[in-house]
Coordinates of C-alpha atoms in Angstrom, one line a residue:
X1 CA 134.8 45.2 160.1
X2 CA 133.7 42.9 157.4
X3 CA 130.1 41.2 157.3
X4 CA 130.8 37.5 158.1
X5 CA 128.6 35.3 156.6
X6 CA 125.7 33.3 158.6
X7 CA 125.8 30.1 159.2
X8 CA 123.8 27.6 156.8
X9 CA 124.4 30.3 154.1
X10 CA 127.0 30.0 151.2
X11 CA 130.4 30.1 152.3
X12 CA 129.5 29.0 156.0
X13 CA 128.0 25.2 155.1
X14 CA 129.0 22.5 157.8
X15 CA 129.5 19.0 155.5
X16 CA 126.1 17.7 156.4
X17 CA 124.7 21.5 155.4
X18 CA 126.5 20.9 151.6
X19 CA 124.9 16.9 151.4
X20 CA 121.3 18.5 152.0
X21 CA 121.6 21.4 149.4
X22 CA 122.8 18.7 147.1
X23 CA 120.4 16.3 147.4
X24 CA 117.5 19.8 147.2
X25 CA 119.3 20.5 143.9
X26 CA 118.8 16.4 142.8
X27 CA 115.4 16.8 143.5
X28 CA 114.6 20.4 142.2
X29 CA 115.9 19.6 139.2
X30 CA 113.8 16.8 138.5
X31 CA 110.8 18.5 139.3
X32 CA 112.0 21.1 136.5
X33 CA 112.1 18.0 133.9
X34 CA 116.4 18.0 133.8
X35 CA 117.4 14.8 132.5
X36 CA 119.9 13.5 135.5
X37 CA 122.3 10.7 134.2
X38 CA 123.0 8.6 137.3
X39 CA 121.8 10.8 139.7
X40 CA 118.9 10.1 141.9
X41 CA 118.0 11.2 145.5
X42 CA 119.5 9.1 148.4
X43 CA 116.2 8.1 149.0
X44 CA 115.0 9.9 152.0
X45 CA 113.0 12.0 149.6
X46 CA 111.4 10.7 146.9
X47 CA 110.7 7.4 145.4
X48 CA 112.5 7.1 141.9
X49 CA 109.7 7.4 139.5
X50 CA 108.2 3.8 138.0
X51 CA 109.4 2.0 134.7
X52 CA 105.8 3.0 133.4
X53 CA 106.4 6.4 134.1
X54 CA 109.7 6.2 132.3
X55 CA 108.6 4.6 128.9
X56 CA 108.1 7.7 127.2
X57 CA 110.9 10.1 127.0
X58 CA 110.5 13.6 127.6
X59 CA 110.5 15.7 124.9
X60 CA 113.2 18.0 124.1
X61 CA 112.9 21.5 125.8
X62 CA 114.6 24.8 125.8
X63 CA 115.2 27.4 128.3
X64 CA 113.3 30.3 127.3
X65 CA 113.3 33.3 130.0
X66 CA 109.9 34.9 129.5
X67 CA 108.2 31.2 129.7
X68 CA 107.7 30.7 126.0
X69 CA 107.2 27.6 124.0
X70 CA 109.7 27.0 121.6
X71 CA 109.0 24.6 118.6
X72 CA 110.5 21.4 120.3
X73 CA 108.1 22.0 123.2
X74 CA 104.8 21.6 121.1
X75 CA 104.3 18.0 122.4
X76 CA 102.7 17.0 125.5
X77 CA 105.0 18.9 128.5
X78 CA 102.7 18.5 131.0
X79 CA 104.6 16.7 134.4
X80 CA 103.3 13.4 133.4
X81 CA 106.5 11.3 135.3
X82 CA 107.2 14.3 137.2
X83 CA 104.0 13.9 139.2
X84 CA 104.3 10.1 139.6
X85 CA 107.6 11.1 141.0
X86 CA 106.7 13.4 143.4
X87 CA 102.6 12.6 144.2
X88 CA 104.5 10.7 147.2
X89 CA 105.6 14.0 148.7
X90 CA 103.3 15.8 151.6
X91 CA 103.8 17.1 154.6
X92 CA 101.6 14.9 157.0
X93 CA 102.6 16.1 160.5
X94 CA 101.0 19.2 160.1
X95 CA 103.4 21.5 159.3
X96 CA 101.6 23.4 157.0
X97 CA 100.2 26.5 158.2
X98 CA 99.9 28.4 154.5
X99 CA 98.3 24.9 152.7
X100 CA 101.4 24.5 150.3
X101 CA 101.3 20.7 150.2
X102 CA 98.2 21.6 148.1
X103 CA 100.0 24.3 146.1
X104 CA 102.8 21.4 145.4
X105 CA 100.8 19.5 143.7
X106 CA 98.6 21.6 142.0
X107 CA 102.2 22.7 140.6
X108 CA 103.8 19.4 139.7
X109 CA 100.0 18.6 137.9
X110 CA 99.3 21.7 135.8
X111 CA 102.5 23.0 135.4
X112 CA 104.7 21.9 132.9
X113 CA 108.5 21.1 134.3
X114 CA 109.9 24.2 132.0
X115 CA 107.6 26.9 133.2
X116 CA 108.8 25.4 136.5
X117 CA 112.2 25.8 135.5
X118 CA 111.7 29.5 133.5
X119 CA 110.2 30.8 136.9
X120 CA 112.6 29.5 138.8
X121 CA 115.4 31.3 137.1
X122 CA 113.6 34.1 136.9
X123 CA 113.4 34.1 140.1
X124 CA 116.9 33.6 140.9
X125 CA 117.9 37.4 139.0
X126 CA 121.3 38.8 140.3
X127 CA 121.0 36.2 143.8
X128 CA 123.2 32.8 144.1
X129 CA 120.9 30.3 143.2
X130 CA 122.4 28.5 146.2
X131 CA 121.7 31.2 148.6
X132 CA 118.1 31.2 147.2
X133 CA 118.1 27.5 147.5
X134 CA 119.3 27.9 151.3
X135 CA 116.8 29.9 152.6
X136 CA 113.8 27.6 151.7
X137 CA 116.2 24.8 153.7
X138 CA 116.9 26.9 157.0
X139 CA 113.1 28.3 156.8
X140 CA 111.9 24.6 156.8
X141 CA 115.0 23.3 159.3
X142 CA 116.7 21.4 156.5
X143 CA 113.7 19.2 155.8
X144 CA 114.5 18.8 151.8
X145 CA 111.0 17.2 151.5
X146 CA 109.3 20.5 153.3
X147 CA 111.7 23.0 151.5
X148 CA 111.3 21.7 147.7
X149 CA 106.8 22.1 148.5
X150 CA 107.9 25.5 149.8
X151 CA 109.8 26.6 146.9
X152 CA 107.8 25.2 144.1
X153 CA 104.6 26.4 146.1
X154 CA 106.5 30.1 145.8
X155 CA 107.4 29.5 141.9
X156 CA 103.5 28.6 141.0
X157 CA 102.4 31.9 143.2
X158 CA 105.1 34.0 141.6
X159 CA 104.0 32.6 138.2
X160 CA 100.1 32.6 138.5
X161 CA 99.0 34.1 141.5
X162 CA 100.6 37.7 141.7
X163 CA 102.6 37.5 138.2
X164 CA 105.8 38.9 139.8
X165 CA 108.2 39.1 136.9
X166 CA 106.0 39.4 133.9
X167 CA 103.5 42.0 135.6
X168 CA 104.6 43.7 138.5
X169 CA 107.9 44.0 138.2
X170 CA 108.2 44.0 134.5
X171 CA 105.9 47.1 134.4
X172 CA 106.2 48.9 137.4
X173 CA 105.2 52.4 138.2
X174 CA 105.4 54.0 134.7
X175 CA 102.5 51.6 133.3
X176 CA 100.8 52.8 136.5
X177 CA 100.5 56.1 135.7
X178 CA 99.8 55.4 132.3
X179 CA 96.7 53.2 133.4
X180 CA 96.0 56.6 135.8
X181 CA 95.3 58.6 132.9
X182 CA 93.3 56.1 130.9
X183 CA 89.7 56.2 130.6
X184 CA 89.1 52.8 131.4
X185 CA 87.4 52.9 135.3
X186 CA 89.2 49.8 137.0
X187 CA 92.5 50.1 135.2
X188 CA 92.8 53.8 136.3
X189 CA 91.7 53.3 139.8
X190 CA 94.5 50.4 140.0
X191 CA 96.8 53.0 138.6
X192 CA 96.0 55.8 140.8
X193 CA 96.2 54.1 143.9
X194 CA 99.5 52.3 143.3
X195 CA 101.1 55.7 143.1
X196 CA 99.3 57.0 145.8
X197 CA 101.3 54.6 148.2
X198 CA 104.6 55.5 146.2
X199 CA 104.2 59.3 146.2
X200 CA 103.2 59.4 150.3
X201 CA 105.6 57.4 150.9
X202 CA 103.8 54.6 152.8
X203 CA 106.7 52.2 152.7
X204 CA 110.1 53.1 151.3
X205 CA 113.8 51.8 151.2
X206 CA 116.4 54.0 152.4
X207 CA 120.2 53.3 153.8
X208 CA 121.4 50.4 156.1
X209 CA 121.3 49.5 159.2
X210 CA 124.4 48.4 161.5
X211 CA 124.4 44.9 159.8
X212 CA 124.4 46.4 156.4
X213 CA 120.9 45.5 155.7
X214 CA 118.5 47.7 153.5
X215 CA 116.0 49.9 155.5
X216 CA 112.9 49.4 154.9
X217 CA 110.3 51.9 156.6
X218 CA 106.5 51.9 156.9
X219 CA 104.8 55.2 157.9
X220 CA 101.7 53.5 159.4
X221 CA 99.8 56.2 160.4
X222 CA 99.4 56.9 156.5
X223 CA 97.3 54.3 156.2
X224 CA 93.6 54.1 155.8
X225 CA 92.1 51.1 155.2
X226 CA 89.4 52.4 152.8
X227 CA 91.6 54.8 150.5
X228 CA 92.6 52.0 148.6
X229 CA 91.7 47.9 147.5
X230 CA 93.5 44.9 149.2
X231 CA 95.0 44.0 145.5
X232 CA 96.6 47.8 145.7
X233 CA 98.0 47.3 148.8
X234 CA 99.8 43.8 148.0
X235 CA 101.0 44.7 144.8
X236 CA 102.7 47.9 146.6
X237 CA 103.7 45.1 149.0
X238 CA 105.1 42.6 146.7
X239 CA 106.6 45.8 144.2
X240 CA 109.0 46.6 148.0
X241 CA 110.2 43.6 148.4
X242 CA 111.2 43.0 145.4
X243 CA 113.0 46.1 145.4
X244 CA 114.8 45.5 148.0
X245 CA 115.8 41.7 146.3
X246 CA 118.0 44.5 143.9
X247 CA 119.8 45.5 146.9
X248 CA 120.9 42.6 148.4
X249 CA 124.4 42.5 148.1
X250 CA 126.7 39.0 149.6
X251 CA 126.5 38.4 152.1
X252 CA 124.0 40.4 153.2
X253 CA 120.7 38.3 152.6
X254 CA 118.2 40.1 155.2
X255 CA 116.7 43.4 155.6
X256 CA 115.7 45.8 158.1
X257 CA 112.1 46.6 158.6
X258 CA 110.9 49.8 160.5
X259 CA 107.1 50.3 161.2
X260 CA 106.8 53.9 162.3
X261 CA 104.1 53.6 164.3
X262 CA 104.0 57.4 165.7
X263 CA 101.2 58.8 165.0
X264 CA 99.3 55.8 165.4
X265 CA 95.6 55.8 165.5
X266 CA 92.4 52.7 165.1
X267 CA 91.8 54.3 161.9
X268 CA 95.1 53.2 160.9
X269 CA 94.4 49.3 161.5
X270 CA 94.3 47.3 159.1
X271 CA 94.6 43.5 159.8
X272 CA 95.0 42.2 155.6
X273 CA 98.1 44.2 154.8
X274 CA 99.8 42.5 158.0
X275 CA 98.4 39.0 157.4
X276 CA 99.5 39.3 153.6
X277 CA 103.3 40.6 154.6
X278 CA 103.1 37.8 157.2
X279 CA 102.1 35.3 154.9
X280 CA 105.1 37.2 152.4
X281 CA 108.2 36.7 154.9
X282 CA 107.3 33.1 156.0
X283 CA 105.9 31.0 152.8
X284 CA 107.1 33.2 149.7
X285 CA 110.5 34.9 150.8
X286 CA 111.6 33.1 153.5
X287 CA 114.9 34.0 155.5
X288 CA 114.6 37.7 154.0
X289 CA 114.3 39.3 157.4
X290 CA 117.0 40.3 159.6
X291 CA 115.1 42.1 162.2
X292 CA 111.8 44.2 162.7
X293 CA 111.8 47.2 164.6
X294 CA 108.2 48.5 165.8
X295 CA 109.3 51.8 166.4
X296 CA 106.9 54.4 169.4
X297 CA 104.0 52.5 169.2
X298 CA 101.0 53.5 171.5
X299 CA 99.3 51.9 174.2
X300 CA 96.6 51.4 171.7
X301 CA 98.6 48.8 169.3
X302 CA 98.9 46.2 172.9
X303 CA 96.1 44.6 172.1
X304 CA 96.5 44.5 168.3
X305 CA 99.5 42.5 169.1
X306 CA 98.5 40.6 170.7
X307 CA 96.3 38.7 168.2
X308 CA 99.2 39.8 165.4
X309 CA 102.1 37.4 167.5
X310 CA 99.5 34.6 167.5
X311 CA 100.3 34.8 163.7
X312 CA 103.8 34.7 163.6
X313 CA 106.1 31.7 163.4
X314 CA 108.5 31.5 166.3
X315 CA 111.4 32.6 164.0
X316 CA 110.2 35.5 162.9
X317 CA 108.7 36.7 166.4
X318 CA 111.8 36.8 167.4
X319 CA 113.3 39.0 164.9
X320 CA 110.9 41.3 166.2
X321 CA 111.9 44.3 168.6
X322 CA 109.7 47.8 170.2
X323 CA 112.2 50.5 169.8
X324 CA 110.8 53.7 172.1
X325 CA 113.0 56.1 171.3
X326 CA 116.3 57.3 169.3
X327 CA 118.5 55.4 171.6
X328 CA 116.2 52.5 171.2
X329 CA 116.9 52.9 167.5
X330 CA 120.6 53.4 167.6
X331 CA 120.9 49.7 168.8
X332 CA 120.1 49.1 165.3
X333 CA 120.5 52.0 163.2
X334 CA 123.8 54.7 163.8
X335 CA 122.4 58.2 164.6
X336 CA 123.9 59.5 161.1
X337 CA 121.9 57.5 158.9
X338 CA 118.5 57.7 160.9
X339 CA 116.7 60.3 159.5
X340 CA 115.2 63.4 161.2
X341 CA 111.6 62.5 161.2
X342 CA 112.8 59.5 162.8
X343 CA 114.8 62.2 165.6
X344 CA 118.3 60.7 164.0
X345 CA 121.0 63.4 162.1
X346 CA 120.7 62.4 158.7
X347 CA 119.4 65.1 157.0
X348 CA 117.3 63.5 154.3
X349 CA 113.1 63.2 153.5
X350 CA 111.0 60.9 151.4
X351 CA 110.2 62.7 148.1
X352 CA 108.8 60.9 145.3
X353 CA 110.1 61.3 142.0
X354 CA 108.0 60.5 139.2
X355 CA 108.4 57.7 136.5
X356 CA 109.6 60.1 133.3
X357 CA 107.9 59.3 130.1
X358 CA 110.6 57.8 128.2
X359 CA 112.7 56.2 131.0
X360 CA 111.7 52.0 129.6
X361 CA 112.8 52.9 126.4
X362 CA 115.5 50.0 126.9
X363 CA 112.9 47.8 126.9
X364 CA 111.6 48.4 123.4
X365 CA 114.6 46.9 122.1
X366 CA 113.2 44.0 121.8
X367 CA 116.4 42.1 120.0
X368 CA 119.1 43.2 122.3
X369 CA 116.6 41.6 124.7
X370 CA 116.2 38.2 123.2
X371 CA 120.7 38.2 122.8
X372 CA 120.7 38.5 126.0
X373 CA 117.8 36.5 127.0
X374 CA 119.7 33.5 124.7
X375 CA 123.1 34.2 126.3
X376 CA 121.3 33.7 129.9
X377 CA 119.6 30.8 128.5
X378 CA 122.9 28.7 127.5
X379 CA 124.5 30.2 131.4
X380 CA 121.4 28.8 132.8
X381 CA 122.1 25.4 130.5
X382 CA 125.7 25.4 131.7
X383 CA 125.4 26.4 135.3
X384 CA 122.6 23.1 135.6
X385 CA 125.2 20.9 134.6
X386 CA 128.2 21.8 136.0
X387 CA 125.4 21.9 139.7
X388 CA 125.3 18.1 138.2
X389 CA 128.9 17.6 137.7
X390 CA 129.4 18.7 141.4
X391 CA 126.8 16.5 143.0
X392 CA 128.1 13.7 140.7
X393 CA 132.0 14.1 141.7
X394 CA 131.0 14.8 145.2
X395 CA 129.2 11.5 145.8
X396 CA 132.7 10.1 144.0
X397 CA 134.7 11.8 147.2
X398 CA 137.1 12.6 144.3
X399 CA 139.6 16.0 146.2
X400 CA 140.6 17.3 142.7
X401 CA 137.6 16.7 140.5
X402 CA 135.5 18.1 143.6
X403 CA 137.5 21.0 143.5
X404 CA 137.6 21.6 139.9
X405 CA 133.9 21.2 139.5
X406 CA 133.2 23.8 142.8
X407 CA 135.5 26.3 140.9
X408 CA 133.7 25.9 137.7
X409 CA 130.5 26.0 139.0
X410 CA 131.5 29.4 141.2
X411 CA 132.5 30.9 138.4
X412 CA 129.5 29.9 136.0
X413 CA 127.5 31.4 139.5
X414 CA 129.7 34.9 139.3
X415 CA 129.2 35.0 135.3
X416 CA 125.2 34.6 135.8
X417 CA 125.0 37.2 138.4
X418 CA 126.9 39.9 136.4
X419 CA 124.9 39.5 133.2
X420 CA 121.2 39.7 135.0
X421 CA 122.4 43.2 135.1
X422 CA 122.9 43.5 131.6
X423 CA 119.8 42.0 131.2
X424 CA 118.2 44.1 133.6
X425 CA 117.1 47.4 131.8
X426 CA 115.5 45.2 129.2
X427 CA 112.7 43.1 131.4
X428 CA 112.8 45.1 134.3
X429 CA 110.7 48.6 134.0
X430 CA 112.6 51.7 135.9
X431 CA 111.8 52.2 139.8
X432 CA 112.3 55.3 142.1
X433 CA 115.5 53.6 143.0
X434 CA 116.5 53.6 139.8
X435 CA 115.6 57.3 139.5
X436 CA 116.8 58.1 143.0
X437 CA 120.8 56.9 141.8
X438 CA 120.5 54.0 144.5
X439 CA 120.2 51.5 141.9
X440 CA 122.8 52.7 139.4
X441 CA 123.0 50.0 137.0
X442 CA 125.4 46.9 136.5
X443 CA 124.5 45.8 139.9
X444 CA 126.2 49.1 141.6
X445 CA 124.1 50.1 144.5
X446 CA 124.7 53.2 146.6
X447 CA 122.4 53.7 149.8
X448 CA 123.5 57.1 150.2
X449 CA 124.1 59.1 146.9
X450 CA 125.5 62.3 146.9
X451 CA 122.4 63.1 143.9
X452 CA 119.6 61.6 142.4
X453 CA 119.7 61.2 138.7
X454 CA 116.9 61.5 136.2
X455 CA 117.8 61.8 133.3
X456 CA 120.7 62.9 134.2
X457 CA 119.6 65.8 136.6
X458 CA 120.4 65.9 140.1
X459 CA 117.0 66.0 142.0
X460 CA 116.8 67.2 145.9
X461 CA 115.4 65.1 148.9
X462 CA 118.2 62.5 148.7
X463 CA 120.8 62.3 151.2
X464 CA 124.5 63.4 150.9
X465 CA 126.4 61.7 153.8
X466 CA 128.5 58.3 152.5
X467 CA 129.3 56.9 155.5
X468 CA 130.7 53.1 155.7
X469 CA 129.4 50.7 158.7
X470 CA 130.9 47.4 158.8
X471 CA 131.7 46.7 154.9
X472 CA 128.6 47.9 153.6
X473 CA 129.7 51.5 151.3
X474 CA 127.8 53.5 149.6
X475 CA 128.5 52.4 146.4
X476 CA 128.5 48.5 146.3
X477 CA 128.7 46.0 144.0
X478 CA 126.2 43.5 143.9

C-alpha cells in the first residue's frame, strides 16, 4: 500500500494551508533581501518597511552556495531595511521556550540578507523547499509570524553556532580521523572521540519501520558520560540527523527513533545529550519525528522520566511510546527487519567501516564544484521567481496562469532536487552510509543492500533481505 501523504504537507494542503505557505514565502524572502515587485504580506505579519528605509536601494547580490562575497556585494549588505521591516516581529505571549525571538533578531541585525539566503538553500539540499517551509508552519500551528523566527533562528544556528554544512557535514568522519592522528592535543581528542561513537555504534541508522521511516537506534547503555566532551556528543548528534535528512524520501518526512535502553544502568545517565536532542527535534528540525520508541527500559529510568517529559513539548510527548518486548516492537517495526540484538529475524549487526583514505577525492575538484555550484545558483534564481510568479498569479485567482505557474514551479522544484545529488560528492565528505551502499549516489537509497561497497568491495555486517513494506523498497529514489 502506498504512503499517503500527511496532512499540512505538500500534496495534502487545504486552501487556507496553501494562503499561509504563501504568505511564509512573501515574508521569508524579504528577510533574504529578494526584491518583490508588488508583493507584500497581507498584513497580519509584518508592517511594510518605511519610505526612509527604502531610499537606498539594495545593492546587487549573487547567489553564491558556500556563502561567499562576490564583487557586487562589497557594499554595505548588512539588513539595514530588513531589520526596520521585521524589528516589529516577537513573540510576546510567551511562546518561546528555546529564546528564538532573540536569535531572530540577532539574525536580521548581523546577518546580511544573502548569507540568510546561501544558508537557507543550503539547507534546503535534496528536500522540497516547501516541505521544509511546512514543517516550521505545522511546528508553530500555522503562526507565519512564530514559524519565520523559528526558521531564521535555525539558519543563524546552522550558520554560526554548530557550522552544519561548512564543518560538520562538509568534513565528516575522514577529517576526524585525520585530526586523531595529529599531534595537536584538542584537535586529536575531538577526533578520537567522534569516531569512538561511530565505531561502537552509539547511535546508528538502519532499515524502516512500518511507515517507511528511517530507523534510527541508540544503544544507551554505551554511554558514559565522562568518556567523551558535550561538543563530541552534539556534533555526533547533529552528524545523525543529518544523515538521516539524506534518506528522506517523499513523502516520507519523519523518522523512527529507538532508544535501546537494555542494559540500562545510572552510569549511563546523562541529562545534556537528551536536553540537546530535545532542544534538536523541537526548535532546529522540527516535524522530523514520526515516533520514538523507548524500548525495555528498567524500573530505574521511572524517575528519570519523569523530569525528561517535563521537557517535552506536548507534540512530541506524544510521539513517544515504551515498547517491552518484541511484540511491543512489531507494532512498529515487522519482525524481519528488527534485528537480532533487538530479538527480531533480521540477521544483521552494527559494524563500522572506516572512512578510506582517498574516498573525498571528489571534493578536490574544486572546478566541477564551482559548475555545479553556478548551475544551482541560477535554479535557486529561477525557482525564487517562478515561487513569486505563483504567489503573484494566485492572489490574481487566474485558473490557467495558476496552473501554469504551479507546474513550472514543480518542475523547477524536481530539477533542484536531482542536481543536489550531482552536487553532492563535491561539498559533502563520504559517510558510513555512503560506504555501507545505503546511500548510493544520485539520490538512490537502499535500507537493505544485498553488500556494502568500499571501494568497490563487498564488506560483511550489512543485511541481505530486500523486503518492501508499504512503498518504501530497498532501493529508492529520493
Amino acid at each position: 500500500m502506498p504512503i499517503q501523504a500527511a496532512p499540512g504537507t505538500v500534496g495534502n494542503l487545504t486552501p487556507e494551508q496553501e494562503i499561509k505557505l504563501q504568505e511564509f514565502w512573501v515574508l521569508l524572502l524579504k528577510v533574504c533581501g529578494v526584491k518583490l515587485e508588488g508583493i507584500e504580506s497581507n498584513g497580519d505579519a509584518v508592517r511594510p518597511s518605511s519610505p526612509a528605509s527604502q531610499k537606498k536601494a539594495p545593492p546587487k547580490r549573487r547567489f553564491t552556495f558556500f556563502g561567499g562575497k562576490s564583487n557586487e556585494e562589497e557594499e554595505d549588505t548588512t539588513a539595514n531595511g530588513v531589520t526596520n521591516s521585521f524589528a516589529a516581529i516577537n513573540i510576546t505571549d510567551g511562546d518561546d521556550k528555546y529564546g528564538q525571538s532573540k536569535e531572530f533578531q540577532q539574525a536580521i541585525t548581523d546577518m546580511k540578507p544573502e548569507e540568510i539566503r546561501v544558508t537557507l538553500w543550503n539547507m534546503v539540499k535534496q528536500d522540497n523547499p516547501d516541505s521544509l517551509l511546512l514543517r516550521f508552519l505545522r511546528a508553530r500551528k500555522w503562526d507565519i509570524n512564530k514559524a519565520l523566527i523559528m526558521l531564521v533562528s535555525t539558519i543563524r544556528w546552522r550558520l554560526q553556532d554548530v557550522k552544519v554544512d561548512n564543518d560538520i557535514v562538509k568534513n565528516g568522519e575522514l577529517v576526524a580521523l585525520e585530526q586523531s592522528k595529529g599531534s595537536d592535543p584538542e584537535e586529536k581528542r575531538k577526533g578520537e572521540e567522534f569516531l569512538k561513537q561511530m565505531r561502537m555504534g552509539k547511535g546508528f541508522i538502519h532499515g524502516v519501520d512500518k511507515e517507511g521511516r528511517p530507523i534510527c537506534v541508540i544503544r544507551v547503555r554505551l554511554h558514559k558520560p565522562a568518556d567523551q566532551g558535550t561538543d563530541t556528543l552534539d556534533r555526533f548528534t547533529v552528524y545523525t540527523i543529518e544523515s538521516a535528512r539524506m534518506m528522506l524520501s517523499p513523502p516520507v518526512e519523519t523518522a523512527c527513533v529507538v532508544f535501546d535502553m537494555s542494559g540500562f544502568s545510572l552510569a549511563n545517565m546523562d541529562y545534556h545529550p537528551v536536553k540537546f536532542m530535545i532542544k534538536c527535534f523541537e526548535a532546529n528540525y522540527p516535524e522530523c519525528l514520526g515516533v520514538v520508541l523507548i524500548h525495555k527500559a528498567p524500573w530505574i529510568f521511572s524517575g528519570i522520566w519523569n523530569i525528561i517529559k517535563g521537557w517535552l513539548d506536548p507534540v512530541v510527548a506524544s510521539k513517544i511510546n515504551f515498547t517491552k518486548n518484541i511484540s511491543d516492537l512489531e507494532k512498529f517495526i515487522p519482525k524481519d527487519r528488527i534485528y537480532k540484538e533487538l530479538e527480531g529475524n533480521e540477521d544483521w549487526e552494527y559494524s563500522y567501516v572506516e572512512p578510506k583514505a582517498d574516498e573525498n577525492k571528489t571534493m578536490e575538484d574544486t572546478a566541477k564544484r564551482d559548475e555545479l555550484v553556478k548551475e544551482r545558483q541560477q535554479l535557486a534564481q529561477d525557482l525564487q521567481d517562478a515561487t513569486v510568479e505563483w504567489i503573484t498569479v494566485s492572489r490574481k485567482k487566474d485558473e490557467a496562469a495558476i496552473k501554469a505557474a504551479v507546474e513550472k514551479r514543480q518542475a523547477l522544484i524536481e530539477r533542484l532536487r536531482a542536481q543536489y545529488w550531482q552536487l553532492d560528492p563535491y561539498i559533502r565528505a563520504t559517510s558510513l552510509y555512503d560506504r555501507l551502499n545505503v546511500l548510493q549516489g544520485g539520490g538512490k537509497i537502499d535500507f537493505y543492500p544485498a553488500e556494502a561497497k568500499v571501494n568497490g568491495a563487498a564488506t560483511n555486517g550489512t543485511a541481505t533481505n530486500g523486503t518492501t513494506t508499504n512503498g518504501a523498497t530497498n532501493g529508492t529514489s529520493n
